[in-house]
């Protein structure tokens, strides 16, 4: 809803800005026991620059989660296993043709990790690739806003919905990756029944 960043975009909003904030904060409160970290995206950054309010910090506080600001490295201790991952909204070396190029570069710059996760391109992708002597996951989230005026103006770009998921095993070193949230939820349910 930032009119200064993309003039005219306020007319594409279904819900007014203040109500949007209340809905988002309610959502994060409902995920209080399920959220580990929150990363600032482009729109959040524009809000911070224009209004001097760090809404992501407020969301992280409501969710009782880490505020990763523009990104960070997350260490997960699950059962007797430890997994690490680099997480950002956006990273240099982005490519619209190769959506995992930036994740590969994250490994080179930040060092080895089990997974590297980005968003930004509105195009979901998940791959397991051999990097630095080990198999590692390269993940990019999709979007729920697939069609808008700005994307059409810059070249007819259309986003794709998608929520890639990684499942971390607690007793053996194993990560499973899924393109679709629903498939991953079914698999996790089956694993928990064993």
PDB file of C-alpha atoms in Angstrom, residues 14-191:
ATOM      1  CA  UNK A  14      -8.557  -5.068  -1.148  1.00  0.00           C
ATOM      2  CA  UNK A  15      -8.064  -4.113   2.516  1.00  0.00           C
ATOM      3  CA  UNK A  16      -7.004  -0.695   3.839  1.00  0.00           C
ATOM      4  CA  UNK A  17      -3.430  -0.336   5.227  1.00  0.00           C
ATOM      5  CA  UNK A  18      -4.278  -0.170   8.947  1.00  0.00           C
ATOM      6  CA  UNK A  19      -6.515  -3.210   8.660  1.00  0.00           C
ATOM      7  CA  UNK A  20      -3.794  -5.047   6.748  1.00  0.00           C
ATOM      8  CA  UNK A  21      -1.405  -4.471   9.656  1.00  0.00           C
ATOM      9  CA  UNK A  22      -3.936  -5.768  12.201  1.00  0.00           C
ATOM     10  CA  UNK A  23      -4.603  -8.895  10.111  1.00  0.00           C
ATOM     11  CA  UNK A  24      -0.876  -9.616   9.750  1.00  0.00           C
ATOM     12  CA  UNK A  25      -0.212  -9.124  13.479  1.00  0.00           C
ATOM     13  CA  UNK A  26      -3.115 -11.434  14.355  1.00  0.00           C
ATOM     14  CA  UNK A  27      -1.677 -14.032  11.970  1.00  0.00           C
ATOM     15  CA  UNK A  28       1.785 -13.875  13.595  1.00  0.00           C
ATOM     16  CA  UNK A  29       0.276 -14.170  17.075  1.00  0.00           C
ATOM     17  CA  UNK A  30      -1.528 -17.340  15.977  1.00  0.00           C
ATOM     18  CA  UNK A  31       1.855 -18.773  14.869  1.00  0.00           C
ATOM     19  CA  UNK A  32       3.577 -17.882  18.149  1.00  0.00           C
ATOM     20  CA  UNK A  33       4.727 -21.445  18.922  1.00  0.00           C
ATOM     21  CA  UNK A  34       5.563 -22.344  15.303  1.00  0.00           C
ATOM     22  CA  UNK A  35       7.756 -19.502  14.010  1.00  0.00           C
ATOM     23  CA  UNK A  36      11.537 -19.467  14.466  1.00  0.00           C
ATOM     24  CA  UNK A  37      12.595 -16.367  12.513  1.00  0.00           C
ATOM     25  CA  UNK A  38      11.167 -13.630  10.305  1.00  0.00           C
ATOM     26  CA  UNK A  39      13.082 -11.889   7.489  1.00  0.00           C
ATOM     27  CA  UNK A  40      12.391  -8.412   6.140  1.00  0.00           C
ATOM     28  CA  UNK A  41      11.328  -8.250   2.486  1.00  0.00           C
ATOM     29  CA  UNK A  42      11.293  -5.415  -0.047  1.00  0.00           C
ATOM     30  CA  UNK A  43       7.857  -4.078   0.890  1.00  0.00           C
ATOM     31  CA  UNK A  44       8.751  -4.166   4.598  1.00  0.00           C
ATOM     32  CA  UNK A  45      11.954  -2.285   3.817  1.00  0.00           C
ATOM     33  CA  UNK A  46      10.073   0.385   1.859  1.00  0.00           C
ATOM     34  CA  UNK A  47       7.691   0.810   4.818  1.00  0.00           C
ATOM     35  CA  UNK A  48      10.638   1.221   7.174  1.00  0.00           C
ATOM     36  CA  UNK A  49      12.251   3.848   4.934  1.00  0.00           C
ATOM     37  CA  UNK A  50       9.041   5.821   4.381  1.00  0.00           C
ATOM     38  CA  UNK A  51       7.501   5.606   7.830  1.00  0.00           C
ATOM     39  CA  UNK A  52      10.425   4.841  10.157  1.00  0.00           C
ATOM     40  CA  UNK A  53       8.467   1.925  11.624  1.00  0.00           C
ATOM     41  CA  UNK A  54      10.016  -1.536  11.660  1.00  0.00           C
ATOM     42  CA  UNK A  55       6.875  -3.608  11.168  1.00  0.00           C
ATOM     43  CA  UNK A  56       8.917  -6.824  10.867  1.00  0.00           C
ATOM     44  CA  UNK A  57      10.326  -6.221  14.368  1.00  0.00           C
ATOM     45  CA  UNK A  58       6.749  -5.889  15.636  1.00  0.00           C
ATOM     46  CA  UNK A  59       5.739  -9.101  13.811  1.00  0.00           C
ATOM     47  CA  UNK A  60       8.739 -10.971  15.252  1.00  0.00           C
ATOM     48  CA  UNK A  61       7.841  -9.771  18.735  1.00  0.00           C
ATOM     49  CA  UNK A  62       4.210 -10.901  18.343  1.00  0.00           C
ATOM     50  CA  UNK A  63       5.344 -14.305  17.027  1.00  0.00           C
ATOM     51  CA  UNK A  64       8.056 -14.623  19.705  1.00  0.00           C
ATOM     52  CA  UNK A  65      10.507 -15.235  16.838  1.00  0.00           C
ATOM     53  CA  UNK A  66      13.977 -14.048  15.907  1.00  0.00           C
ATOM     54  CA  UNK A  67      14.084 -10.888  13.821  1.00  0.00           C
ATOM     55  CA  UNK A  68      16.563 -11.790  11.082  1.00  0.00           C
ATOM     56  CA  UNK A  69      16.418  -8.239   9.674  1.00  0.00           C
ATOM     57  CA  UNK A  70      17.583  -8.725   6.055  1.00  0.00           C
ATOM     58  CA  UNK A  71      18.868 -12.251   6.675  1.00  0.00           C
ATOM     59  CA  UNK A  72      20.947 -14.537   8.800  1.00  0.00           C
ATOM     60  CA  UNK A  73      22.097 -18.061   9.490  1.00  0.00           C
ATOM     61  CA  UNK A  74      19.738 -20.293  11.440  1.00  0.00           C
ATOM     62  CA  UNK A  75      20.920 -23.266  13.502  1.00  0.00           C
ATOM     63  CA  UNK A  76      18.278 -25.921  14.184  1.00  0.00           C
ATOM     64  CA  UNK A  77      18.762 -28.533  16.904  1.00  0.00           C
ATOM     65  CA  UNK A  78      16.228 -31.280  16.216  1.00  0.00           C
ATOM     66  CA  UNK A  79      16.511 -34.479  18.226  1.00  0.00           C
ATOM     67  CA  UNK A  80      20.196 -35.387  18.178  1.00  0.00           C
ATOM     68  CA  UNK A  81      20.831 -33.607  14.852  1.00  0.00           C
ATOM     69  CA  UNK A  82      21.980 -30.051  14.096  1.00  0.00           C
ATOM     70  CA  UNK A  83      21.129 -28.372  10.794  1.00  0.00           C
ATOM     71  CA  UNK A  84      22.159 -24.908   9.567  1.00  0.00           C
ATOM     72  CA  UNK A  85      20.764 -22.687   6.864  1.00  0.00           C
ATOM     73  CA  UNK A  86      21.311 -19.271   5.325  1.00  0.00           C
ATOM     74  CA  UNK A  87      18.058 -17.316   4.991  1.00  0.00           C
ATOM     75  CA  UNK A  88      17.428 -13.995   3.235  1.00  0.00           C
ATOM     76  CA  UNK A  89      14.656 -12.349   1.263  1.00  0.00           C
ATOM     77  CA  UNK A  90      17.005 -11.233  -1.495  1.00  0.00           C
ATOM     78  CA  UNK A  91      20.673 -11.700  -2.361  1.00  0.00           C
ATOM     79  CA  UNK A  92      23.053 -10.416  -5.020  1.00  0.00           C
ATOM     80  CA  UNK A  93      23.683 -12.549  -8.111  1.00  0.00           C
ATOM     81  CA  UNK A  94      19.931 -13.049  -8.692  1.00  0.00           C
ATOM     82  CA  UNK A  95      18.922 -14.488 -12.052  1.00  0.00           C
ATOM     83  CA  UNK A  96      15.407 -14.784 -13.436  1.00  0.00           C
ATOM     84  CA  UNK A  97      16.683 -17.640 -15.641  1.00  0.00           C
ATOM     85  CA  UNK A  98      18.473 -19.586 -12.901  1.00  0.00           C
ATOM     86  CA  UNK A  99      16.499 -19.098  -9.693  1.00  0.00           C
ATOM     87  CA  UNK A 100      19.044 -20.934  -7.518  1.00  0.00           C
ATOM     88  CA  UNK A 101      22.140 -19.022  -8.662  1.00  0.00           C
ATOM     89  CA  UNK A 102      22.038 -16.640  -5.686  1.00  0.00           C
ATOM     90  CA  UNK A 103      21.683 -19.521  -3.196  1.00  0.00           C
ATOM     91  CA  UNK A 104      24.795 -21.181  -4.628  1.00  0.00           C
ATOM     92  CA  UNK A 105      26.663 -17.902  -4.210  1.00  0.00           C
ATOM     93  CA  UNK A 106      25.416 -17.636  -0.604  1.00  0.00           C
ATOM     94  CA  UNK A 107      27.319 -20.869   0.157  1.00  0.00           C
ATOM     95  CA  UNK A 108      30.478 -19.410  -1.370  1.00  0.00           C
ATOM     96  CA  UNK A 109      30.219 -16.156   0.595  1.00  0.00           C
ATOM     97  CA  UNK A 110      28.719 -17.293   3.940  1.00  0.00           C
ATOM     98  CA  UNK A 111      30.197 -20.793   4.019  1.00  0.00           C
ATOM     99  CA  UNK A 112      28.730 -24.294   4.067  1.00  0.00           C
ATOM    100  CA  UNK A 113      25.212 -24.905   5.375  1.00  0.00           C
ATOM    101  CA  UNK A 114      22.559 -27.556   4.874  1.00  0.00           C
ATOM    102  CA  UNK A 115      20.156 -25.207   3.099  1.00  0.00           C
ATOM    103  CA  UNK A 116      19.976 -21.727   1.589  1.00  0.00           C
ATOM    104  CA  UNK A 117      16.576 -20.042   1.311  1.00  0.00           C
ATOM    105  CA  UNK A 118      15.537 -16.946  -0.652  1.00  0.00           C
ATOM    106  CA  UNK A 119      12.277 -15.356  -1.797  1.00  0.00           C
ATOM    107  CA  UNK A 120      12.000 -12.152  -3.881  1.00  0.00           C
ATOM    108  CA  UNK A 121      11.496 -13.523  -7.421  1.00  0.00           C
ATOM    109  CA  UNK A 122       7.911 -14.746  -6.758  1.00  0.00           C
ATOM    110  CA  UNK A 123       8.861 -18.032  -8.389  1.00  0.00           C
ATOM    111  CA  UNK A 124       9.110 -21.175  -6.208  1.00  0.00           C
ATOM    112  CA  UNK A 125      11.987 -23.582  -6.657  1.00  0.00           C
ATOM    113  CA  UNK A 126      13.588 -26.328  -4.592  1.00  0.00           C
ATOM    114  CA  UNK A 127      16.627 -28.376  -5.537  1.00  0.00           C
ATOM    115  CA  UNK A 128      19.067 -30.679  -3.822  1.00  0.00           C
ATOM    116  CA  UNK A 129      22.521 -30.122  -5.315  1.00  0.00           C
ATOM    117  CA  UNK A 130      26.026 -31.215  -4.491  1.00  0.00           C
ATOM    118  CA  UNK A 131      27.921 -28.158  -3.215  1.00  0.00           C
ATOM    119  CA  UNK A 132      31.170 -28.030  -1.261  1.00  0.00           C
ATOM    120  CA  UNK A 133      31.395 -31.808  -1.031  1.00  0.00           C
ATOM    121  CA  UNK A 134      27.895 -32.402   0.373  1.00  0.00           C
ATOM    122  CA  UNK A 135      24.324 -32.476  -0.851  1.00  0.00           C
ATOM    123  CA  UNK A 136      22.662 -29.192   0.099  1.00  0.00           C
ATOM    124  CA  UNK A 137      19.224 -27.694  -0.467  1.00  0.00           C
ATOM    125  CA  UNK A 138      18.567 -24.546  -2.512  1.00  0.00           C
ATOM    126  CA  UNK A 139      15.085 -23.177  -1.845  1.00  0.00           C
ATOM    127  CA  UNK A 140      13.079 -20.225  -3.140  1.00  0.00           C
ATOM    128  CA  UNK A 141       9.542 -19.410  -2.059  1.00  0.00           C
ATOM    129  CA  UNK A 142       6.747 -18.440  -4.414  1.00  0.00           C
ATOM    130  CA  UNK A 143       4.012 -15.874  -3.959  1.00  0.00           C
ATOM    131  CA  UNK A 144       0.296 -15.561  -3.478  1.00  0.00           C
ATOM    132  CA  UNK A 145       0.130 -12.347  -5.511  1.00  0.00           C
ATOM    133  CA  UNK A 146       0.485 -13.654  -9.031  1.00  0.00           C
ATOM    134  CA  UNK A 147      -0.839 -10.746 -11.078  1.00  0.00           C
ATOM    135  CA  UNK A 148      -0.428  -7.003 -10.590  1.00  0.00           C
ATOM    136  CA  UNK A 149       0.043  -3.735 -12.446  1.00  0.00           C
ATOM    137  CA  UNK A 150       3.725  -3.308 -11.541  1.00  0.00           C
ATOM    138  CA  UNK A 151       4.726  -6.791 -12.761  1.00  0.00           C
ATOM    139  CA  UNK A 152       2.911  -6.263 -16.034  1.00  0.00           C
ATOM    140  CA  UNK A 153       4.590  -2.892 -16.517  1.00  0.00           C
ATOM    141  CA  UNK A 154       8.103  -4.351 -16.215  1.00  0.00           C
ATOM    142  CA  UNK A 155       7.568  -7.087 -18.763  1.00  0.00           C
ATOM    143  CA  UNK A 156       4.442  -9.164 -18.235  1.00  0.00           C
ATOM    144  CA  UNK A 157       5.869 -10.967 -15.220  1.00  0.00           C
ATOM    145  CA  UNK A 158       3.480 -13.330 -13.466  1.00  0.00           C
ATOM    146  CA  UNK A 159       4.278 -14.893 -10.097  1.00  0.00           C
ATOM    147  CA  UNK A 160       3.657 -18.529  -9.208  1.00  0.00           C
ATOM    148  CA  UNK A 161       2.147 -19.749  -5.952  1.00  0.00           C
ATOM    149  CA  UNK A 162       4.342 -22.164  -4.074  1.00  0.00           C
ATOM    150  CA  UNK A 163       5.489 -23.070  -0.594  1.00  0.00           C
ATOM    151  CA  UNK A 164       8.532 -25.353  -0.774  1.00  0.00           C
ATOM    152  CA  UNK A 165       9.113 -27.309   2.443  1.00  0.00           C
ATOM    153  CA  UNK A 166      12.091 -29.008   4.072  1.00  0.00           C
ATOM    154  CA  UNK A 167      11.530 -31.800   6.599  1.00  0.00           C
ATOM    155  CA  UNK A 168      14.428 -32.342   9.020  1.00  0.00           C
ATOM    156  CA  UNK A 169      14.799 -35.789  10.565  1.00  0.00           C
ATOM    157  CA  UNK A 170      15.619 -35.792  14.311  1.00  0.00           C
ATOM    158  CA  UNK A 171      17.416 -39.135  14.745  1.00  0.00           C
ATOM    159  CA  UNK A 172      19.425 -39.425  11.511  1.00  0.00           C
ATOM    160  CA  UNK A 173      21.017 -36.800   9.319  1.00  0.00           C
ATOM    161  CA  UNK A 174      18.416 -36.513   6.576  1.00  0.00           C
ATOM    162  CA  UNK A 175      16.508 -33.667   4.939  1.00  0.00           C
ATOM    163  CA  UNK A 176      13.543 -34.225   2.634  1.00  0.00           C
ATOM    164  CA  UNK A 177      12.414 -31.486   0.264  1.00  0.00           C
ATOM    165  CA  UNK A 178       8.968 -30.968  -1.277  1.00  0.00           C
ATOM    166  CA  UNK A 179       7.646 -28.470  -3.813  1.00  0.00           C
ATOM    167  CA  UNK A 180       4.130 -28.469  -2.385  1.00  0.00           C
ATOM    168  CA  UNK A 181       3.045 -27.684   1.171  1.00  0.00           C
ATOM    169  CA  UNK A 182       0.164 -30.177   1.102  1.00  0.00           C
ATOM    170  CA  UNK A 183       2.411 -33.068   0.021  1.00  0.00           C
ATOM    171  CA  UNK A 184       4.929 -32.181   2.746  1.00  0.00           C
ATOM    172  CA  UNK A 185       2.215 -32.042   5.409  1.00  0.00           C
ATOM    173  CA  UNK A 186       0.998 -35.511   4.384  1.00  0.00           C
ATOM    174  CA  UNK A 187       4.559 -36.867   4.472  1.00  0.00           C
ATOM    175  CA  UNK A 188       5.260 -35.337   7.883  1.00  0.00           C
ATOM    176  CA  UNK A 189       2.029 -36.861   9.219  1.00  0.00           C
ATOM    177  CA  UNK A 190       3.103 -40.281   7.931  1.00  0.00           C
ATOM    178  CA  UNK A 191       6.551 -39.906   9.498  1.00  0.00           C
TER     179      UNK A 191
END
